[in-house]
Coordinates of C-alpha atoms in Angstrom, one line a residue:
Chain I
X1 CA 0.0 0.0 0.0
X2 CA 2.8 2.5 -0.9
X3 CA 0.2 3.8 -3.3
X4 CA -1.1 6.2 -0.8
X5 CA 2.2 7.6 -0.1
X6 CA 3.0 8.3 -3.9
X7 CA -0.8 10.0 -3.9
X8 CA 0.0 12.1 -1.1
X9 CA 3.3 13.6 -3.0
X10 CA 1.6 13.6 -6.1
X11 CA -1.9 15.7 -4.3
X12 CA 1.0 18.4 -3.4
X13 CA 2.8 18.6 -6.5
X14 CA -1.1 19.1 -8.4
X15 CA -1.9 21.4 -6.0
X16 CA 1.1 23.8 -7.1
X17 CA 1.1 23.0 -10.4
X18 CA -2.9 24.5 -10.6
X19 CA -1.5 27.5 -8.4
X20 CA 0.5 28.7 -10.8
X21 CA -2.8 28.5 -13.7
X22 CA -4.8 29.8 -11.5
X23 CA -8.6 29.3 -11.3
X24 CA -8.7 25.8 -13.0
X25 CA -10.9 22.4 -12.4
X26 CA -8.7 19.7 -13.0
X27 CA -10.2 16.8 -15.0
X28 CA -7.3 14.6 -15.4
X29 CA -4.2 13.8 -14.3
X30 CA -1.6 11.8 -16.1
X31 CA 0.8 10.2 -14.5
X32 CA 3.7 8.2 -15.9
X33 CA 4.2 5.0 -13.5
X34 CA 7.2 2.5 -14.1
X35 CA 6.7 -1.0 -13.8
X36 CA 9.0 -1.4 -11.0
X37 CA 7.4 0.5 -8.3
X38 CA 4.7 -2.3 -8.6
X39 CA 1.9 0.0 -8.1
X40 CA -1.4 -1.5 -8.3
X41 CA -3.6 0.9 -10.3
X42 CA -7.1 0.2 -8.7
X43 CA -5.3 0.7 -5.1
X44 CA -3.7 4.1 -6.7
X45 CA -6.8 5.3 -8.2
X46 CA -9.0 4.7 -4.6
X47 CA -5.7 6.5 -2.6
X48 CA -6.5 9.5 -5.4
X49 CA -10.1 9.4 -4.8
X50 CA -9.3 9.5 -1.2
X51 CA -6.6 12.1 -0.5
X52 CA -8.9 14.4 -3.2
X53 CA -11.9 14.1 -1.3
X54 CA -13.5 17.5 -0.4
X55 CA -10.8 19.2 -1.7
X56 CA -10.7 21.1 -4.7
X57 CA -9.4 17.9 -6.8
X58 CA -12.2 15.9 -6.0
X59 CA -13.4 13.9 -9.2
X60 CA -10.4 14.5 -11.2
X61 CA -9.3 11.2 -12.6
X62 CA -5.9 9.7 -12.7
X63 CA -4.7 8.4 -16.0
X64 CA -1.4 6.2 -15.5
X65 CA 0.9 5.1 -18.0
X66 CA 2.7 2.3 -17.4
X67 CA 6.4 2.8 -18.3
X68 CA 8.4 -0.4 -19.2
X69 CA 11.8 -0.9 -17.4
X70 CA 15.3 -0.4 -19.2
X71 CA 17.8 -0.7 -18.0
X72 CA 22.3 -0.7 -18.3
X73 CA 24.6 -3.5 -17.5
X74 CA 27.1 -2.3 -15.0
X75 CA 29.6 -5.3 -16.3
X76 CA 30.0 -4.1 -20.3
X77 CA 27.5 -1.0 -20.8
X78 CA 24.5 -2.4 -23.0
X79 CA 21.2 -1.2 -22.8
X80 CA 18.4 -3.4 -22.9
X81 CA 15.1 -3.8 -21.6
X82 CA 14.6 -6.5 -19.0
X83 CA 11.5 -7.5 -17.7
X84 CA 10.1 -7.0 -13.6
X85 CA 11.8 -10.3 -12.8
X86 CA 14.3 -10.9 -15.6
X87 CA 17.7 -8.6 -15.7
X88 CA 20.0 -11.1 -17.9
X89 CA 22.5 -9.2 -19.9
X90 CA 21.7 -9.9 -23.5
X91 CA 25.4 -9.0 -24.3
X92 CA 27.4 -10.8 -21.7
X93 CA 25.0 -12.6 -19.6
X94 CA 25.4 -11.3 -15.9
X95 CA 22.2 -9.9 -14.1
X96 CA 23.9 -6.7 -12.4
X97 CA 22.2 -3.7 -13.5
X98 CA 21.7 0.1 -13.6
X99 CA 18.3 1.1 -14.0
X100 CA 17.5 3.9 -16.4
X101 CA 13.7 4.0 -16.2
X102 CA 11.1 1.9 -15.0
X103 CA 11.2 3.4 -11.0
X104 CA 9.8 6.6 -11.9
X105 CA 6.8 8.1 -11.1
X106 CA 6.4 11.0 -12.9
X107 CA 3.3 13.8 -13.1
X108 CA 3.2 14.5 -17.1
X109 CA 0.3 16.5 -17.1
X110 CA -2.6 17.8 -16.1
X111 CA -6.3 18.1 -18.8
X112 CA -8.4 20.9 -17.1
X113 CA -11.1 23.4 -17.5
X114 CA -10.4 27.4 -16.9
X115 CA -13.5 28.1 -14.2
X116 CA -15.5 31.2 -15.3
X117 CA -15.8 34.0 -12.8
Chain T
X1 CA 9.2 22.7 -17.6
X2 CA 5.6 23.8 -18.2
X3 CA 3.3 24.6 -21.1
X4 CA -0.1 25.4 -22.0
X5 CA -2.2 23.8 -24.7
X6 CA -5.9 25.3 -25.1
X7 CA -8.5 23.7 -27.2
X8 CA -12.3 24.5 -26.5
X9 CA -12.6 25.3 -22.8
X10 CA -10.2 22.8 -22.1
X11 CA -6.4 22.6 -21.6
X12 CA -3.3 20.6 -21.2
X13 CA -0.9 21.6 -18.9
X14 CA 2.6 19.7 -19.5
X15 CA 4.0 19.8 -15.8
X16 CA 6.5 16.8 -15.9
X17 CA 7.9 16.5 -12.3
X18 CA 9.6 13.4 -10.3
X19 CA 6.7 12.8 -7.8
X20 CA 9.0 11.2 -6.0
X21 CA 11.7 14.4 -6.3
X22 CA 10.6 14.9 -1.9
X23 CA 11.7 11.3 -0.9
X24 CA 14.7 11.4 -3.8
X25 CA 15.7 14.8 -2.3
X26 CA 16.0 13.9 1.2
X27 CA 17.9 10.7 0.7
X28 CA 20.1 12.4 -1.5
X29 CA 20.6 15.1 1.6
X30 CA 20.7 12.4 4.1
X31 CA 23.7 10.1 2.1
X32 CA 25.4 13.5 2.0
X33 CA 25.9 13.4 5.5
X34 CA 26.2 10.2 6.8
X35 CA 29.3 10.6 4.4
X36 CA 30.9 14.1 5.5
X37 CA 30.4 12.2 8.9
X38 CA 32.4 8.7 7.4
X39 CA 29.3 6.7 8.1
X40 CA 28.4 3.8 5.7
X41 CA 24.8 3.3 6.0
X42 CA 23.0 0.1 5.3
X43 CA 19.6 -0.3 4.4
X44 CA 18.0 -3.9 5.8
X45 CA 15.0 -5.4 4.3
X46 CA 12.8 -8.5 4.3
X47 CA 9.5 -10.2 5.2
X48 CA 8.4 -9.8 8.4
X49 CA 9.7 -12.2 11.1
X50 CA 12.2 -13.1 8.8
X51 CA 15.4 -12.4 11.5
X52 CA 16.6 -8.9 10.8
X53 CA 16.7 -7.7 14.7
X54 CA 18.4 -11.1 16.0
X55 CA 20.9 -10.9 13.3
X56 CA 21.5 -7.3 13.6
X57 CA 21.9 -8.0 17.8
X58 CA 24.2 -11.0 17.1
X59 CA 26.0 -8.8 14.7
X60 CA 26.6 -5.8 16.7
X61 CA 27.4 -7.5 20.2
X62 CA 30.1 -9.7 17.9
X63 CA 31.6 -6.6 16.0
X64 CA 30.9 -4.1 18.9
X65 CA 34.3 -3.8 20.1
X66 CA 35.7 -2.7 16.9
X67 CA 33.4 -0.9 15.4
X68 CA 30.7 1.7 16.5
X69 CA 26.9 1.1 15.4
X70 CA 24.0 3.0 15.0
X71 CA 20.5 1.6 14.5
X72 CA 17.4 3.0 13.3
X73 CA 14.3 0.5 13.2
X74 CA 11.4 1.2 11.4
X75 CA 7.8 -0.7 12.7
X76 CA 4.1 -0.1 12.3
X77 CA 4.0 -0.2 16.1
X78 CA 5.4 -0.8 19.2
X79 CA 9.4 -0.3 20.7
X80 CA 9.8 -4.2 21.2
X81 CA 13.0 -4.0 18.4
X82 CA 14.7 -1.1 19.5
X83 CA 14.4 -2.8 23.3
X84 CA 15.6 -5.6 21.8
X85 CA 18.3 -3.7 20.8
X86 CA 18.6 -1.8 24.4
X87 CA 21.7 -4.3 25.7
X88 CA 23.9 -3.3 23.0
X89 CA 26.9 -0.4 23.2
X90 CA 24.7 1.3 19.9
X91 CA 22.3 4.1 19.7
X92 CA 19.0 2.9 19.1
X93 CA 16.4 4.9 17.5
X94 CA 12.7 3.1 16.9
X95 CA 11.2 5.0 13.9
X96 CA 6.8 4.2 14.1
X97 CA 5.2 4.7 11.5
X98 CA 1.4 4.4 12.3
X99 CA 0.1 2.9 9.1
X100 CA 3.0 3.6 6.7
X101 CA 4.4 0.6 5.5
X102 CA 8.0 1.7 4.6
X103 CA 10.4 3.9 6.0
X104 CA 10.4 7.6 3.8
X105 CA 13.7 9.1 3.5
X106 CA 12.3 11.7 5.9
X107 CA 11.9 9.5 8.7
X108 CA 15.2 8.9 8.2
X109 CA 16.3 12.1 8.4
X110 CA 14.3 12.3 11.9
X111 CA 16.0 9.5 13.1
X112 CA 19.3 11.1 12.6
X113 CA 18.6 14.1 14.5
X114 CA 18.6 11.7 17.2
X115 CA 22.3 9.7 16.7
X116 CA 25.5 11.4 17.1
X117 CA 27.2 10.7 13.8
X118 CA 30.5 11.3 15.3
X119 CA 32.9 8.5 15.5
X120 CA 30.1 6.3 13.7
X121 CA 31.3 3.6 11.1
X122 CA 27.4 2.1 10.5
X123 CA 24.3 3.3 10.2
X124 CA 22.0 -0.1 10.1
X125 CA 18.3 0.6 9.0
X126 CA 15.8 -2.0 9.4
X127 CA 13.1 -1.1 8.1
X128 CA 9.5 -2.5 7.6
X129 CA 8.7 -5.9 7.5
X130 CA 7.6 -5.6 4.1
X131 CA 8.8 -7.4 0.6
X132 CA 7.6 -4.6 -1.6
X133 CA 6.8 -1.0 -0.6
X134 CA 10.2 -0.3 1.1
X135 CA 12.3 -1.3 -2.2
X136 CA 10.6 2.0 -3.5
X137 CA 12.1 4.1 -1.7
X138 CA 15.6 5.4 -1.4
X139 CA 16.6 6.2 2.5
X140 CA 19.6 7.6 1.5
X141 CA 21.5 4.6 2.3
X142 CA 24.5 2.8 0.5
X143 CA 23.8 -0.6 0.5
X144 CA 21.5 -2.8 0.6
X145 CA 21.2 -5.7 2.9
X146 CA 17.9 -8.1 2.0
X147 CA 17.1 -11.3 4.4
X148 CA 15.2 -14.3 3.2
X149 CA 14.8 -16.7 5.9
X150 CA 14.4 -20.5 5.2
X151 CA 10.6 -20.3 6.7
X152 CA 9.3 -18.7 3.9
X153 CA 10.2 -21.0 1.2
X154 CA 12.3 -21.1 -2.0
X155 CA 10.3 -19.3 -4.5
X156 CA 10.5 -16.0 -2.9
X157 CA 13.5 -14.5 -5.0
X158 CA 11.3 -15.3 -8.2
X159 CA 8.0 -13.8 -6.7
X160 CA 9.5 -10.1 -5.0
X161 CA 12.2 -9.8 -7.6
X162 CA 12.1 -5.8 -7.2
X163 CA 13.4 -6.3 -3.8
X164 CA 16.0 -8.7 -4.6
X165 CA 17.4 -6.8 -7.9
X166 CA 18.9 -4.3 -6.1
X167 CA 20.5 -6.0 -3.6
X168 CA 24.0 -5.9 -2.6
X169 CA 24.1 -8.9 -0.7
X170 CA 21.6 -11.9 0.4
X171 CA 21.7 -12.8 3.4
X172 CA 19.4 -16.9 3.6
X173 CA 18.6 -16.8 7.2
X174 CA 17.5 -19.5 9.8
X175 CA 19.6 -22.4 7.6
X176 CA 19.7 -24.5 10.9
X177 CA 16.0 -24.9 9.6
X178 CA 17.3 -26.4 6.0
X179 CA 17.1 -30.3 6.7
X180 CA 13.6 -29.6 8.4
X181 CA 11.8 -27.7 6.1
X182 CA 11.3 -28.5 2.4
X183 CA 13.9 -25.7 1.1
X184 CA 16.1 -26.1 -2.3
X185 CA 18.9 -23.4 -2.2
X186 CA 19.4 -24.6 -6.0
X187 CA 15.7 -22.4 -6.7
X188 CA 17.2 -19.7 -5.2
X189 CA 20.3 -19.5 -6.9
X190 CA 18.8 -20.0 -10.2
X191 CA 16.3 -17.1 -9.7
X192 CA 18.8 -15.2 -8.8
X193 CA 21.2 -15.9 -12.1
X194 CA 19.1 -13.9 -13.7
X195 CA 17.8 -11.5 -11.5
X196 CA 21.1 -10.7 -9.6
X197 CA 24.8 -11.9 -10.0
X198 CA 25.9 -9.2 -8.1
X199 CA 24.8 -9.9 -4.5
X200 CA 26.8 -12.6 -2.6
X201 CA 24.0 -14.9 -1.4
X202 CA 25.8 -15.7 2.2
X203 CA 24.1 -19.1 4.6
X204 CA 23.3 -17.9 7.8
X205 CA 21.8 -18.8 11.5
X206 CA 22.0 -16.7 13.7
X207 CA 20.7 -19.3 16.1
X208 CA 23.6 -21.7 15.7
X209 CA 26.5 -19.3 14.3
X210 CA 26.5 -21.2 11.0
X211 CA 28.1 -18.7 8.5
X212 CA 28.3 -15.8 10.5
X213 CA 32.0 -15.1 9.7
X214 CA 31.4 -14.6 6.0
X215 CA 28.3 -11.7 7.1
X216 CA 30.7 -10.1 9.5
X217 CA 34.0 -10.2 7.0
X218 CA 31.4 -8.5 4.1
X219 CA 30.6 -6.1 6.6
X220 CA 33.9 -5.4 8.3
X221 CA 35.0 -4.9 4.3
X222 CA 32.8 -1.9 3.6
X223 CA 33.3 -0.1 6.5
X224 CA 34.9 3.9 5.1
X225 CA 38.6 3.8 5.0
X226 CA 39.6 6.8 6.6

């Protein structure tokens, strides 16, 4: 349940993000998840309905995008892409990695309506 | 980076920011002074019940005359670790964390404001019982110490992969338990050819003493040479 964690820092970083538009209604939020933070979606989605609730963000939706891992072998520098539980070196066959992406969790952007007043 | 898209009454705003820039942030400030400070800092995870504080006792009253510890323990509830702990010449900080299940790099950071770094050569972080929410987050540690104890079987490496990956050495716990229970070390070490051929994968019990030397001679190796 680290999902409600990662919506926590992700309500705050929303929040200044619309500051700086100033009076918006947020519709959606996309956020780019890597696979390797093995975030369950439905769990992330109910943590977002739940830290948004009464506040201004309540019913935005959150759109993740899974990002595939990729990572670098430390042993002779190629670049693949392993999978969650599979980090063979195509090149020279050890499993002893650098991970290039695939742990991030990145807010990409926000869809949203300017509020007339 | 931002920008501004309008179509209709509605808009894109391109934002593009590490949500987990906080946490990363802290660590980052964190490993910056355990090292001005000489402190190697070691991050401990596993299952629950899977021997962490009885290794790290047996560890630190073994080692404790050469080498100055600090421990920070991370738990849902209660001070039983850290009183565990209490007989040892170490500082021992318990670190709750209500409903949180991992230690955040700024818990860490809290934890520090209670240790006198000075004269310190580890930092030892056990932190949640957990196999999967902790390996998301950096503590601002240097290494990474992951248990898996004979009890919970030989398919584990396979199944919590993102917590083994990045590990810089396996520590197979409670081996005195390896003629009893139905374990094959062979699934393990083929798991982790192609998960991690970094990590030693060392045969412990901290019950009976049965490979302890080889832990203690890893961790008496990456102690900072001043």
């Amino acid at each position: 349940m680290h999902e409600m964690a990662i919506a926590v820092s992700l309500y705050d970083q929303v929040c200044r993000a619309v500051e700086a538009e100033g009076e918006i209604r947020v519709e959606e939020v996309e956020v780019r998840v890597g696979d390797l933070q093995l975030v369950v979606p439905e769990a992330f989605e109910a943590a977002w309905d739940a830290v948004c609730q009464g506040t201004g963000l309540e019913g935005s939706r959150l759109k993740i995008v899974e990002v595939p891992p990729r990572a670098r072998c430390r042993g002779c520098d190629e670049e693949f892409r392993p999978e969650v539980d599979f980090y063979l070196c195509p090149q020279c066959g050890e499993a002893d990695v650098d991970i290039l992406e695939g742990r991030e969790i990145i807010l990409s952007s926000l869809t949203a309506e300017r509020v007339e007043g | 980076m931002e920008g501004t898209l309008r179509k209709g009454g509605k808009m894109k705003i391109s934002v593009v920011e590490n949500v987990l820039k906080a946490n990363d942030a802290v660590a980052h400030e964190n490993r910056r002074r355990l090292e001005a400070a000489g402190v190697r800092a070691l991050n401990m995870m596993s299952a629950p019940g899977s021997g962490k504080t009885t290794l790290l006792h047996e560890t630190i009253a073994t080692l404790q005359n050469d080498l100055r510890f600090a421990v920070l323990v991370g738990d849902l509830q209660t001070t039983r670790d850290a009183e565990r702990l209490g007989d040892l010449d170490a500082q021992v900080t318990q670190i709750n964390t209500g409903r949180g299940c991992h230690l955040d790099a700024t818990q860490v950071t809290q934890g520090l404001e209670t240790l006198d770094l000075e004269g310190l050569d580890f930092l030892i972080i056990e932190n949640v019982g957990n196999m999967v929410c902790p390996a998301g987050f950096d503590l601002g540690e240097h290494l990474r110490v992951i248990l898996l104890s004979v009890p919970e079987g030989d398919d584990k490496v396979a199944k919590y992969p993102t917590l083994f990956r990045p590990a810089d050495v396996i520590l197979l716990t409670k081996v005195d338990l390896l003629g009893i229970l139905d374990f094959d070390v062979s699934r393990v070490e083929e798991d982790l050819s192609h998960i991690n051929t970094r990590a030693p994968l060392l045969r412990i019990s901290s019950k009976t003493g049965e490979g302890m030397d080889a832990w203690l001679n890893w961790l008496r190796g990456q102690k900072v040479r001043s």
